[in-house]
Amino acid sequence: MSRLGFAGVSLVCGVLAAGPYLLVLTGSTGSMILVYLAQLPLFAAGLWLGTGASASAGFVAALILASAGSLPAVGLFAALNVVPVALLVRQSLLARTGPGNAVEWYPPGLMAAWLTGLGLVAAAVTLVFFDGPQGMQATLREALAPALDRHLGEITPELDESLSIIAFILPGIVATSWMVMTATNGSLAQGLLARFGASWRPSPDLAALGLPMWIPVLLAVAAGATLLGGTVRFIGVNVLIVLAVPFCLAGLAVLHTVARRFPRPAVTLVTFYLLAGLLGWPLLLIALLGLLDSPLGLRRRFA
């Protein structure tokens, strides 16, 4: 593609990425759902034209938000979207020449590992930003105070205990939500580009996803930390929540392997994803499946 075309794609994708944030800044609460898709054009630019296009689109979006006079929004947008998307795009486009001059693309398991690492960073940043569970609980009380005063008049002991539980797992929940958002947008962008024959690389085979050893090791360490008290237990619980995402991806790899044994694999997978989207709890079973995959060799049994 020519430089003019590259610049045009970066401009359009940057505008599309900044749009949801601009709508939120104008007070449009209904546009919050669109913020979830802000990464999609950044992924699309990168997986189509390379890492430079993703970074350029992110730069355009940041300039648009800066021109709106919201520097905090620029920082938030860059931290949540531009930097991690550019990094993940760069890794996904890595390739090497294998035996027989075959091109070997960056494996999906290592992509999941990078996503997990970024999620752990997000959880750590949330922990530092809110100054631990006590600070998170105080922030939740302050944010909910107007509604509580209207309906309850005061914070009951039961409600205070609920806020304490939410604050205790908040870093993991925030990180997990971001990881799911990022994986969803990256998959959507790759799927759309592959559909039109415009993707830089072939779509990864999810059934071939294998997690690196450090993830189950970290899981064991985090599980052990939950048996202790204080800050160590707090960190262990939130690390376990973050690690649910890579093990869910490993479970989906098992599911994709099993689906290939059916006459119409696509129907089986679409049915599951619809049920998971509506109910949510099937993903917990899938995460358990991913946890058992490596020690029991589930994919080898179903292949």
JSON list of C-alpha atoms in Angstrom, two decimals, residues 65-283:
[
{"chain": "A", "resi": 65, "resn": "LEU", "atom": "CA", "xyz": [-8.55, 13.43, 22.53]},
{"chain": "A", "resi": 66, "resn": "ALA", "atom": "CA", "xyz": [-5.88, 16.00, 23.39]},
{"chain": "A", "resi": 67, "resn": "SER", "atom": "CA", "xyz": [-7.56, 18.55, 21.12]},
{"chain": "A", "resi": 68, "resn": "ALA", "atom": "CA", "xyz": [-10.75, 17.95, 23.12]},
{"chain": "A", "resi": 69, "resn": "GLY", "atom": "CA", "xyz": [-8.84, 19.25, 26.14]},
{"chain": "A", "resi": 70, "resn": "SER", "atom": "CA", "xyz": [-8.79, 16.04, 28.15]},
{"chain": "A", "resi": 71, "resn": "LEU", "atom": "CA", "xyz": [-5.22, 15.04, 28.98]},
{"chain": "A", "resi": 72, "resn": "PRO", "atom": "CA", "xyz": [-6.33, 12.42, 31.56]},
{"chain": "A", "resi": 73, "resn": "ALA", "atom": "CA", "xyz": [-8.38, 10.76, 28.81]},
{"chain": "A", "resi": 74, "resn": "VAL", "atom": "CA", "xyz": [-5.29, 10.74, 26.58]},
{"chain": "A", "resi": 75, "resn": "GLY", "atom": "CA", "xyz": [-3.23, 9.00, 29.25]},
{"chain": "A", "resi": 76, "resn": "LEU", "atom": "CA", "xyz": [-5.98, 6.48, 29.98]},
{"chain": "A", "resi": 77, "resn": "PHE", "atom": "CA", "xyz": [-6.52, 5.78, 26.28]},
{"chain": "A", "resi": 78, "resn": "ALA", "atom": "CA", "xyz": [-2.81, 5.27, 25.65]},
{"chain": "A", "resi": 79, "resn": "ALA", "atom": "CA", "xyz": [-2.38, 2.97, 28.66]},
{"chain": "A", "resi": 80, "resn": "LEU", "atom": "CA", "xyz": [-5.46, 0.84, 28.03]},
{"chain": "A", "resi": 81, "resn": "ASN", "atom": "CA", "xyz": [-5.39, 0.73, 24.25]},
{"chain": "A", "resi": 82, "resn": "VAL", "atom": "CA", "xyz": [-2.51, 2.17, 22.24]},
{"chain": "A", "resi": 83, "resn": "VAL", "atom": "CA", "xyz": [0.51, 0.68, 24.02]},
{"chain": "A", "resi": 84, "resn": "PRO", "atom": "CA", "xyz": [-0.84, -2.85, 24.69]},
{"chain": "A", "resi": 85, "resn": "VAL", "atom": "CA", "xyz": [-2.43, -3.17, 21.24]},
{"chain": "A", "resi": 86, "resn": "ALA", "atom": "CA", "xyz": [0.77, -2.10, 19.48]},
{"chain": "A", "resi": 87, "resn": "LEU", "atom": "CA", "xyz": [2.76, -4.56, 21.60]},
{"chain": "A", "resi": 88, "resn": "LEU", "atom": "CA", "xyz": [0.38, -7.47, 20.96]},
{"chain": "A", "resi": 89, "resn": "VAL", "atom": "CA", "xyz": [0.24, -6.69, 17.23]},
{"chain": "A", "resi": 90, "resn": "ARG", "atom": "CA", "xyz": [4.03, -6.63, 17.05]},
{"chain": "A", "resi": 91, "resn": "GLN", "atom": "CA", "xyz": [4.30, -10.02, 18.73]},
{"chain": "A", "resi": 92, "resn": "SER", "atom": "CA", "xyz": [1.54, -11.59, 16.65]},
{"chain": "A", "resi": 93, "resn": "LEU", "atom": "CA", "xyz": [3.25, -10.58, 13.40]},
{"chain": "A", "resi": 94, "resn": "LEU", "atom": "CA", "xyz": [6.58, -12.17, 14.32]},
{"chain": "A", "resi": 95, "resn": "ALA", "atom": "CA", "xyz": [7.51, -15.11, 12.11]},
{"chain": "A", "resi": 96, "resn": "ARG", "atom": "CA", "xyz": [10.46, -17.33, 11.28]},
{"chain": "A", "resi": 97, "resn": "THR", "atom": "CA", "xyz": [11.37, -19.79, 8.57]},
{"chain": "A", "resi": 98, "resn": "GLY", "atom": "CA", "xyz": [10.98, -23.38, 9.69]},
{"chain": "A", "resi": 99, "resn": "PRO", "atom": "CA", "xyz": [11.91, -26.71, 8.09]},
{"chain": "A", "resi": 100, "resn": "GLY", "atom": "CA", "xyz": [11.19, -26.83, 4.38]},
{"chain": "A", "resi": 101, "resn": "ASN", "atom": "CA", "xyz": [11.09, -23.02, 4.21]},
{"chain": "A", "resi": 102, "resn": "ALA", "atom": "CA", "xyz": [7.66, -23.05, 5.89]},
{"chain": "A", "resi": 103, "resn": "VAL", "atom": "CA", "xyz": [6.72, -19.84, 7.69]},
{"chain": "A", "resi": 104, "resn": "GLU", "atom": "CA", "xyz": [6.14, -20.35, 11.41]},
{"chain": "A", "resi": 105, "resn": "TRP", "atom": "CA", "xyz": [4.08, -17.56, 12.95]},
{"chain": "A", "resi": 106, "resn": "TYR", "atom": "CA", "xyz": [4.18, -16.51, 16.58]},
{"chain": "A", "resi": 107, "resn": "PRO", "atom": "CA", "xyz": [2.22, -19.23, 18.44]},
{"chain": "A", "resi": 108, "resn": "PRO", "atom": "CA", "xyz": [-1.13, -18.48, 20.13]},
{"chain": "A", "resi": 109, "resn": "GLY", "atom": "CA", "xyz": [0.11, -19.83, 23.47]},
{"chain": "A", "resi": 110, "resn": "LEU", "atom": "CA", "xyz": [2.80, -17.17, 23.68]},
{"chain": "A", "resi": 111, "resn": "MET", "atom": "CA", "xyz": [0.24, -14.54, 22.67]},
{"chain": "A", "resi": 112, "resn": "ALA", "atom": "CA", "xyz": [-1.89, -15.69, 25.61]},
{"chain": "A", "resi": 113, "resn": "ALA", "atom": "CA", "xyz": [1.19, -15.41, 27.82]},
{"chain": "A", "resi": 114, "resn": "TRP", "atom": "CA", "xyz": [1.78, -11.79, 26.73]},
{"chain": "A", "resi": 115, "resn": "LEU", "atom": "CA", "xyz": [-1.88, -11.00, 27.38]},
{"chain": "A", "resi": 116, "resn": "THR", "atom": "CA", "xyz": [-1.55, -12.57, 30.83]},
{"chain": "A", "resi": 117, "resn": "GLY", "atom": "CA", "xyz": [1.55, -10.54, 31.59]},
{"chain": "A", "resi": 118, "resn": "LEU", "atom": "CA", "xyz": [-0.22, -7.33, 30.60]},
{"chain": "A", "resi": 119, "resn": "GLY", "atom": "CA", "xyz": [-3.20, -8.34, 32.74]},
{"chain": "A", "resi": 120, "resn": "LEU", "atom": "CA", "xyz": [-0.94, -8.85, 35.76]},
{"chain": "A", "resi": 121, "resn": "VAL", "atom": "CA", "xyz": [0.52, -5.39, 35.16]},
{"chain": "A", "resi": 122, "resn": "ALA", "atom": "CA", "xyz": [-3.00, -3.94, 34.98]},
{"chain": "A", "resi": 123, "resn": "ALA", "atom": "CA", "xyz": [-3.89, -5.60, 38.30]},
{"chain": "A", "resi": 124, "resn": "ALA", "atom": "CA", "xyz": [-0.71, -4.25, 39.90]},
{"chain": "A", "resi": 125, "resn": "VAL", "atom": "CA", "xyz": [-1.41, -0.72, 38.62]},
{"chain": "A", "resi": 126, "resn": "THR", "atom": "CA", "xyz": [-4.96, -0.90, 39.97]},
{"chain": "A", "resi": 127, "resn": "LEU", "atom": "CA", "xyz": [-3.60, -2.01, 43.35]},
{"chain": "A", "resi": 128, "resn": "VAL", "atom": "CA", "xyz": [-1.11, 0.87, 43.49]},
{"chain": "A", "resi": 129, "resn": "PHE", "atom": "CA", "xyz": [-3.59, 3.45, 42.17]},
{"chain": "A", "resi": 130, "resn": "PHE", "atom": "CA", "xyz": [-6.21, 2.67, 44.83]},
{"chain": "A", "resi": 131, "resn": "ASP", "atom": "CA", "xyz": [-3.63, 2.10, 47.60]},
{"chain": "A", "resi": 132, "resn": "GLY", "atom": "CA", "xyz": [-4.68, -1.43, 48.53]},
{"chain": "A", "resi": 133, "resn": "PRO", "atom": "CA", "xyz": [-8.02, -2.95, 49.51]},
{"chain": "A", "resi": 134, "resn": "GLN", "atom": "CA", "xyz": [-8.74, -0.31, 52.17]},
{"chain": "A", "resi": 135, "resn": "GLY", "atom": "CA", "xyz": [-8.28, 2.48, 49.66]},
{"chain": "A", "resi": 136, "resn": "MET", "atom": "CA", "xyz": [-10.48, 0.63, 47.15]},
{"chain": "A", "resi": 137, "resn": "GLN", "atom": "CA", "xyz": [-13.20, 0.16, 49.74]},
{"chain": "A", "resi": 138, "resn": "ALA", "atom": "CA", "xyz": [-13.11, 3.87, 50.62]},
{"chain": "A", "resi": 139, "resn": "THR", "atom": "CA", "xyz": [-13.32, 4.77, 46.92]},
{"chain": "A", "resi": 140, "resn": "LEU", "atom": "CA", "xyz": [-16.31, 2.46, 46.43]},
{"chain": "A", "resi": 141, "resn": "ARG", "atom": "CA", "xyz": [-18.07, 4.00, 49.42]},
{"chain": "A", "resi": 142, "resn": "GLU", "atom": "CA", "xyz": [-17.47, 7.50, 48.06]},
{"chain": "A", "resi": 143, "resn": "ALA", "atom": "CA", "xyz": [-18.67, 6.55, 44.57]},
{"chain": "A", "resi": 144, "resn": "LEU", "atom": "CA", "xyz": [-21.82, 4.86, 45.86]},
{"chain": "A", "resi": 145, "resn": "ALA", "atom": "CA", "xyz": [-22.58, 7.36, 48.62]},
{"chain": "A", "resi": 146, "resn": "PRO", "atom": "CA", "xyz": [-25.19, 9.43, 46.68]},
{"chain": "A", "resi": 147, "resn": "ALA", "atom": "CA", "xyz": [-27.20, 6.34, 45.72]},
{"chain": "A", "resi": 148, "resn": "LEU", "atom": "CA", "xyz": [-26.88, 4.82, 49.18]},
{"chain": "A", "resi": 149, "resn": "ASP", "atom": "CA", "xyz": [-28.01, 8.01, 50.89]},
{"chain": "A", "resi": 150, "resn": "ARG", "atom": "CA", "xyz": [-31.05, 8.13, 48.62]},
{"chain": "A", "resi": 151, "resn": "HIS", "atom": "CA", "xyz": [-32.17, 4.55, 49.13]},
{"chain": "A", "resi": 152, "resn": "LEU", "atom": "CA", "xyz": [-30.74, 3.36, 52.45]},
{"chain": "A", "resi": 153, "resn": "GLY", "atom": "CA", "xyz": [-29.79, 6.46, 54.36]},
{"chain": "A", "resi": 154, "resn": "GLU", "atom": "CA", "xyz": [-26.68, 4.78, 55.74]},
{"chain": "A", "resi": 155, "resn": "ILE", "atom": "CA", "xyz": [-24.28, 1.94, 55.00]},
{"chain": "A", "resi": 156, "resn": "THR", "atom": "CA", "xyz": [-25.44, -1.21, 56.76]},
{"chain": "A", "resi": 157, "resn": "PRO", "atom": "CA", "xyz": [-22.94, -3.77, 58.11]},
{"chain": "A", "resi": 158, "resn": "GLU", "atom": "CA", "xyz": [-24.03, -6.24, 55.40]},
{"chain": "A", "resi": 159, "resn": "LEU", "atom": "CA", "xyz": [-23.42, -3.68, 52.66]},
{"chain": "A", "resi": 160, "resn": "ASP", "atom": "CA", "xyz": [-20.09, -2.70, 54.17]},
{"chain": "A", "resi": 161, "resn": "GLU", "atom": "CA", "xyz": [-19.03, -6.36, 54.11]},
{"chain": "A", "resi": 162, "resn": "SER", "atom": "CA", "xyz": [-20.08, -6.62, 50.45]},
{"chain": "A", "resi": 163, "resn": "LEU", "atom": "CA", "xyz": [-18.02, -3.53, 49.60]},
{"chain": "A", "resi": 164, "resn": "SER", "atom": "CA", "xyz": [-15.06, -5.07, 51.42]},
{"chain": "A", "resi": 165, "resn": "ILE", "atom": "CA", "xyz": [-15.33, -8.26, 49.34]},
{"chain": "A", "resi": 166, "resn": "ILE", "atom": "CA", "xyz": [-15.61, -6.30, 46.08]},
{"chain": "A", "resi": 167, "resn": "ALA", "atom": "CA", "xyz": [-12.60, -4.16, 47.03]},
{"chain": "A", "resi": 168, "resn": "PHE", "atom": "CA", "xyz": [-10.60, -7.30, 47.84]},
{"chain": "A", "resi": 169, "resn": "ILE", "atom": "CA", "xyz": [-11.01, -8.73, 44.31]},
{"chain": "A", "resi": 170, "resn": "LEU", "atom": "CA", "xyz": [-11.24, -5.46, 42.37]},
{"chain": "A", "resi": 171, "resn": "PRO", "atom": "CA", "xyz": [-7.71, -5.48, 40.83]},
{"chain": "A", "resi": 172, "resn": "GLY", "atom": "CA", "xyz": [-8.25, -8.98, 39.43]},
{"chain": "A", "resi": 173, "resn": "ILE", "atom": "CA", "xyz": [-11.71, -8.14, 38.13]},
{"chain": "A", "resi": 174, "resn": "VAL", "atom": "CA", "xyz": [-10.48, -4.95, 36.42]},
{"chain": "A", "resi": 175, "resn": "ALA", "atom": "CA", "xyz": [-7.54, -6.79, 34.83]},
{"chain": "A", "resi": 176, "resn": "THR", "atom": "CA", "xyz": [-9.68, -9.74, 33.73]},
{"chain": "A", "resi": 177, "resn": "SER", "atom": "CA", "xyz": [-12.27, -7.43, 32.18]},
{"chain": "A", "resi": 178, "resn": "TRP", "atom": "CA", "xyz": [-9.52, -5.65, 30.23]},
{"chain": "A", "resi": 179, "resn": "MET", "atom": "CA", "xyz": [-8.00, -8.96, 29.09]},
{"chain": "A", "resi": 180, "resn": "VAL", "atom": "CA", "xyz": [-11.34, -10.24, 27.82]},
{"chain": "A", "resi": 181, "resn": "MET", "atom": "CA", "xyz": [-11.93, -6.94, 26.04]},
{"chain": "A", "resi": 182, "resn": "THR", "atom": "CA", "xyz": [-8.50, -7.06, 24.40]},
{"chain": "A", "resi": 183, "resn": "ALA", "atom": "CA", "xyz": [-8.77, -10.71, 23.34]},
{"chain": "A", "resi": 184, "resn": "THR", "atom": "CA", "xyz": [-12.24, -10.08, 21.93]},
{"chain": "A", "resi": 185, "resn": "ASN", "atom": "CA", "xyz": [-11.20, -7.06, 19.89]},
{"chain": "A", "resi": 186, "resn": "GLY", "atom": "CA", "xyz": [-8.07, -8.74, 18.58]},
{"chain": "A", "resi": 187, "resn": "SER", "atom": "CA", "xyz": [-10.03, -11.83, 17.53]},
{"chain": "A", "resi": 188, "resn": "LEU", "atom": "CA", "xyz": [-12.74, -9.75, 15.87]},
{"chain": "A", "resi": 189, "resn": "ALA", "atom": "CA", "xyz": [-10.20, -7.68, 13.94]},
{"chain": "A", "resi": 190, "resn": "GLN", "atom": "CA", "xyz": [-8.29, -10.76, 12.73]},
{"chain": "A", "resi": 191, "resn": "GLY", "atom": "CA", "xyz": [-11.51, -12.53, 11.80]},
{"chain": "A", "resi": 192, "resn": "LEU", "atom": "CA", "xyz": [-12.84, -9.59, 9.79]},
{"chain": "A", "resi": 193, "resn": "LEU", "atom": "CA", "xyz": [-9.54, -9.07, 7.97]},
{"chain": "A", "resi": 194, "resn": "ALA", "atom": "CA", "xyz": [-9.16, -12.78, 7.21]},
{"chain": "A", "resi": 195, "resn": "ARG", "atom": "CA", "xyz": [-12.72, -12.82, 5.88]},
{"chain": "A", "resi": 196, "resn": "PHE", "atom": "CA", "xyz": [-11.75, -10.24, 3.25]},
{"chain": "A", "resi": 197, "resn": "GLY", "atom": "CA", "xyz": [-8.28, -11.64, 2.63]},
{"chain": "A", "resi": 198, "resn": "ALA", "atom": "CA", "xyz": [-6.58, -8.57, 4.10]},
{"chain": "A", "resi": 199, "resn": "SER", "atom": "CA", "xyz": [-4.89, -10.01, 7.19]},
{"chain": "A", "resi": 200, "resn": "TRP", "atom": "CA", "xyz": [-1.10, -9.80, 7.50]},
{"chain": "A", "resi": 201, "resn": "ARG", "atom": "CA", "xyz": [-0.86, -13.33, 8.93]},
{"chain": "A", "resi": 202, "resn": "PRO", "atom": "CA", "xyz": [-3.08, -16.42, 8.90]},
{"chain": "A", "resi": 203, "resn": "SER", "atom": "CA", "xyz": [-5.52, -16.70, 11.77]},
{"chain": "A", "resi": 204, "resn": "PRO", "atom": "CA", "xyz": [-3.97, -18.67, 14.66]},
{"chain": "A", "resi": 205, "resn": "ASP", "atom": "CA", "xyz": [-5.30, -22.15, 15.32]},
{"chain": "A", "resi": 206, "resn": "LEU", "atom": "CA", "xyz": [-6.85, -21.93, 18.79]},
{"chain": "A", "resi": 207, "resn": "ALA", "atom": "CA", "xyz": [-6.78, -25.71, 19.11]},
{"chain": "A", "resi": 208, "resn": "ALA", "atom": "CA", "xyz": [-2.96, -25.51, 19.00]},
{"chain": "A", "resi": 209, "resn": "LEU", "atom": "CA", "xyz": [-2.75, -23.10, 21.95]},
{"chain": "A", "resi": 210, "resn": "GLY", "atom": "CA", "xyz": [-0.36, -24.31, 24.63]},
{"chain": "A", "resi": 211, "resn": "LEU", "atom": "CA", "xyz": [0.41, -22.24, 27.72]},
{"chain": "A", "resi": 212, "resn": "PRO", "atom": "CA", "xyz": [4.07, -21.77, 28.72]},
{"chain": "A", "resi": 213, "resn": "MET", "atom": "CA", "xyz": [5.17, -23.46, 31.95]},
{"chain": "A", "resi": 214, "resn": "TRP", "atom": "CA", "xyz": [5.43, -20.25, 33.99]},
{"chain": "A", "resi": 215, "resn": "ILE", "atom": "CA", "xyz": [1.65, -19.81, 33.98]},
{"chain": "A", "resi": 216, "resn": "PRO", "atom": "CA", "xyz": [0.78, -23.08, 35.84]},
{"chain": "A", "resi": 217, "resn": "VAL", "atom": "CA", "xyz": [3.77, -22.48, 38.13]},
{"chain": "A", "resi": 218, "resn": "LEU", "atom": "CA", "xyz": [2.45, -19.01, 38.96]},
{"chain": "A", "resi": 219, "resn": "LEU", "atom": "CA", "xyz": [-0.98, -20.55, 39.53]},
{"chain": "A", "resi": 220, "resn": "ALA", "atom": "CA", "xyz": [0.48, -22.92, 42.13]},
{"chain": "A", "resi": 221, "resn": "VAL", "atom": "CA", "xyz": [2.36, -20.08, 43.85]},
{"chain": "A", "resi": 222, "resn": "ALA", "atom": "CA", "xyz": [-0.75, -17.87, 43.90]},
{"chain": "A", "resi": 223, "resn": "ALA", "atom": "CA", "xyz": [-2.87, -20.72, 45.27]},
{"chain": "A", "resi": 224, "resn": "GLY", "atom": "CA", "xyz": [-0.33, -21.20, 48.05]},
{"chain": "A", "resi": 225, "resn": "ALA", "atom": "CA", "xyz": [-0.37, -17.46, 48.79]},
{"chain": "A", "resi": 226, "resn": "THR", "atom": "CA", "xyz": [-4.13, -17.56, 49.42]},
{"chain": "A", "resi": 227, "resn": "LEU", "atom": "CA", "xyz": [-3.47, -19.80, 52.44]},
{"chain": "A", "resi": 228, "resn": "LEU", "atom": "CA", "xyz": [-1.55, -16.98, 54.09]},
{"chain": "A", "resi": 229, "resn": "GLY", "atom": "CA", "xyz": [-2.95, -13.75, 55.47]},
{"chain": "A", "resi": 230, "resn": "GLY", "atom": "CA", "xyz": [-2.79, -10.04, 54.83]},
{"chain": "A", "resi": 231, "resn": "THR", "atom": "CA", "xyz": [-1.34, -8.55, 51.68]},
{"chain": "A", "resi": 232, "resn": "VAL", "atom": "CA", "xyz": [0.10, -11.88, 50.47]},
{"chain": "A", "resi": 233, "resn": "ARG", "atom": "CA", "xyz": [-3.37, -13.44, 50.41]},
{"chain": "A", "resi": 234, "resn": "PHE", "atom": "CA", "xyz": [-4.78, -10.35, 48.69]},
{"chain": "A", "resi": 235, "resn": "ILE", "atom": "CA", "xyz": [-2.18, -10.60, 45.92]},
{"chain": "A", "resi": 236, "resn": "GLY", "atom": "CA", "xyz": [-2.64, -14.36, 45.58]},
{"chain": "A", "resi": 237, "resn": "VAL", "atom": "CA", "xyz": [-6.42, -14.11, 45.17]},
{"chain": "A", "resi": 238, "resn": "ASN", "atom": "CA", "xyz": [-6.14, -11.44, 42.48]},
{"chain": "A", "resi": 239, "resn": "VAL", "atom": "CA", "xyz": [-3.43, -13.31, 40.58]},
{"chain": "A", "resi": 240, "resn": "LEU", "atom": "CA", "xyz": [-5.71, -16.36, 40.54]},
{"chain": "A", "resi": 241, "resn": "ILE", "atom": "CA", "xyz": [-8.51, -14.25, 39.07]},
{"chain": "A", "resi": 242, "resn": "VAL", "atom": "CA", "xyz": [-6.20, -12.96, 36.31]},
{"chain": "A", "resi": 243, "resn": "LEU", "atom": "CA", "xyz": [-4.96, -16.49, 35.52]},
{"chain": "A", "resi": 244, "resn": "ALA", "atom": "CA", "xyz": [-8.53, -17.61, 34.89]},
{"chain": "A", "resi": 245, "resn": "VAL", "atom": "CA", "xyz": [-8.27, -15.98, 31.45]},
{"chain": "A", "resi": 246, "resn": "PRO", "atom": "CA", "xyz": [-5.31, -17.97, 30.02]},
{"chain": "A", "resi": 247, "resn": "PHE", "atom": "CA", "xyz": [-6.74, -21.21, 31.42]},
{"chain": "A", "resi": 248, "resn": "CYS", "atom": "CA", "xyz": [-10.08, -20.34, 29.85]},
{"chain": "A", "resi": 249, "resn": "LEU", "atom": "CA", "xyz": [-8.27, -19.93, 26.52]},
{"chain": "A", "resi": 250, "resn": "ALA", "atom": "CA", "xyz": [-6.61, -23.32, 27.06]},
{"chain": "A", "resi": 251, "resn": "GLY", "atom": "CA", "xyz": [-10.04, -24.79, 27.76]},
{"chain": "A", "resi": 252, "resn": "LEU", "atom": "CA", "xyz": [-11.38, -23.28, 24.54]},
{"chain": "A", "resi": 253, "resn": "ALA", "atom": "CA", "xyz": [-8.47, -24.96, 22.75]},
{"chain": "A", "resi": 254, "resn": "VAL", "atom": "CA", "xyz": [-9.73, -28.30, 24.11]},
{"chain": "A", "resi": 255, "resn": "LEU", "atom": "CA", "xyz": [-13.27, -27.42, 23.04]},
{"chain": "A", "resi": 256, "resn": "HIS", "atom": "CA", "xyz": [-12.12, -26.59, 19.50]},
{"chain": "A", "resi": 257, "resn": "THR", "atom": "CA", "xyz": [-10.28, -29.92, 19.37]},
{"chain": "A", "resi": 258, "resn": "VAL", "atom": "CA", "xyz": [-13.38, -31.82, 20.49]},
{"chain": "A", "resi": 259, "resn": "ALA", "atom": "CA", "xyz": [-15.60, -29.89, 18.07]},
{"chain": "A", "resi": 260, "resn": "ARG", "atom": "CA", "xyz": [-13.58, -31.20, 15.13]},
{"chain": "A", "resi": 261, "resn": "ARG", "atom": "CA", "xyz": [-14.90, -34.67, 15.89]},
{"chain": "A", "resi": 262, "resn": "PHE", "atom": "CA", "xyz": [-18.44, -33.51, 15.07]},
{"chain": "A", "resi": 263, "resn": "PRO", "atom": "CA", "xyz": [-19.85, -33.39, 11.51]},
{"chain": "A", "resi": 264, "resn": "ARG", "atom": "CA", "xyz": [-20.37, -29.61, 11.79]},
{"chain": "A", "resi": 265, "resn": "PRO", "atom": "CA", "xyz": [-17.78, -28.13, 14.15]},
{"chain": "A", "resi": 266, "resn": "ALA", "atom": "CA", "xyz": [-18.89, -24.55, 13.51]},
{"chain": "A", "resi": 267, "resn": "VAL", "atom": "CA", "xyz": [-22.43, -25.27, 14.74]},
{"chain": "A", "resi": 268, "resn": "THR", "atom": "CA", "xyz": [-21.07, -26.80, 17.96]},
{"chain": "A", "resi": 269, "resn": "LEU", "atom": "CA", "xyz": [-18.77, -23.85, 18.62]},
{"chain": "A", "resi": 270, "resn": "VAL", "atom": "CA", "xyz": [-21.37, -21.18, 17.81]},
{"chain": "A", "resi": 271, "resn": "THR", "atom": "CA", "xyz": [-23.87, -22.89, 20.12]},
{"chain": "A", "resi": 272, "resn": "PHE", "atom": "CA", "xyz": [-21.36, -22.92, 22.97]},
{"chain": "A", "resi": 273, "resn": "TYR", "atom": "CA", "xyz": [-20.31, -19.29, 22.50]},
{"chain": "A", "resi": 274, "resn": "LEU", "atom": "CA", "xyz": [-23.95, -18.18, 22.47]},
{"chain": "A", "resi": 275, "resn": "LEU", "atom": "CA", "xyz": [-24.65, -20.07, 25.69]},
{"chain": "A", "resi": 276, "resn": "ALA", "atom": "CA", "xyz": [-21.47, -18.73, 27.29]},
{"chain": "A", "resi": 277, "resn": "GLY", "atom": "CA", "xyz": [-22.39, -15.18, 26.30]},
{"chain": "A", "resi": 278, "resn": "LEU", "atom": "CA", "xyz": [-25.90, -15.52, 27.72]},
{"chain": "A", "resi": 279, "resn": "LEU", "atom": "CA", "xyz": [-25.14, -17.48, 30.90]},
{"chain": "A", "resi": 280, "resn": "GLY", "atom": "CA", "xyz": [-21.49, -16.81, 31.69]},
{"chain": "A", "resi": 281, "resn": "TRP", "atom": "CA", "xyz": [-20.95, -19.85, 33.95]},
{"chain": "A", "resi": 282, "resn": "PRO", "atom": "CA", "xyz": [-19.96, -22.23, 31.08]},
{"chain": "A", "resi": 283, "resn": "LEU", "atom": "CA", "xyz": [-16.70, -20.27, 30.87]}
]
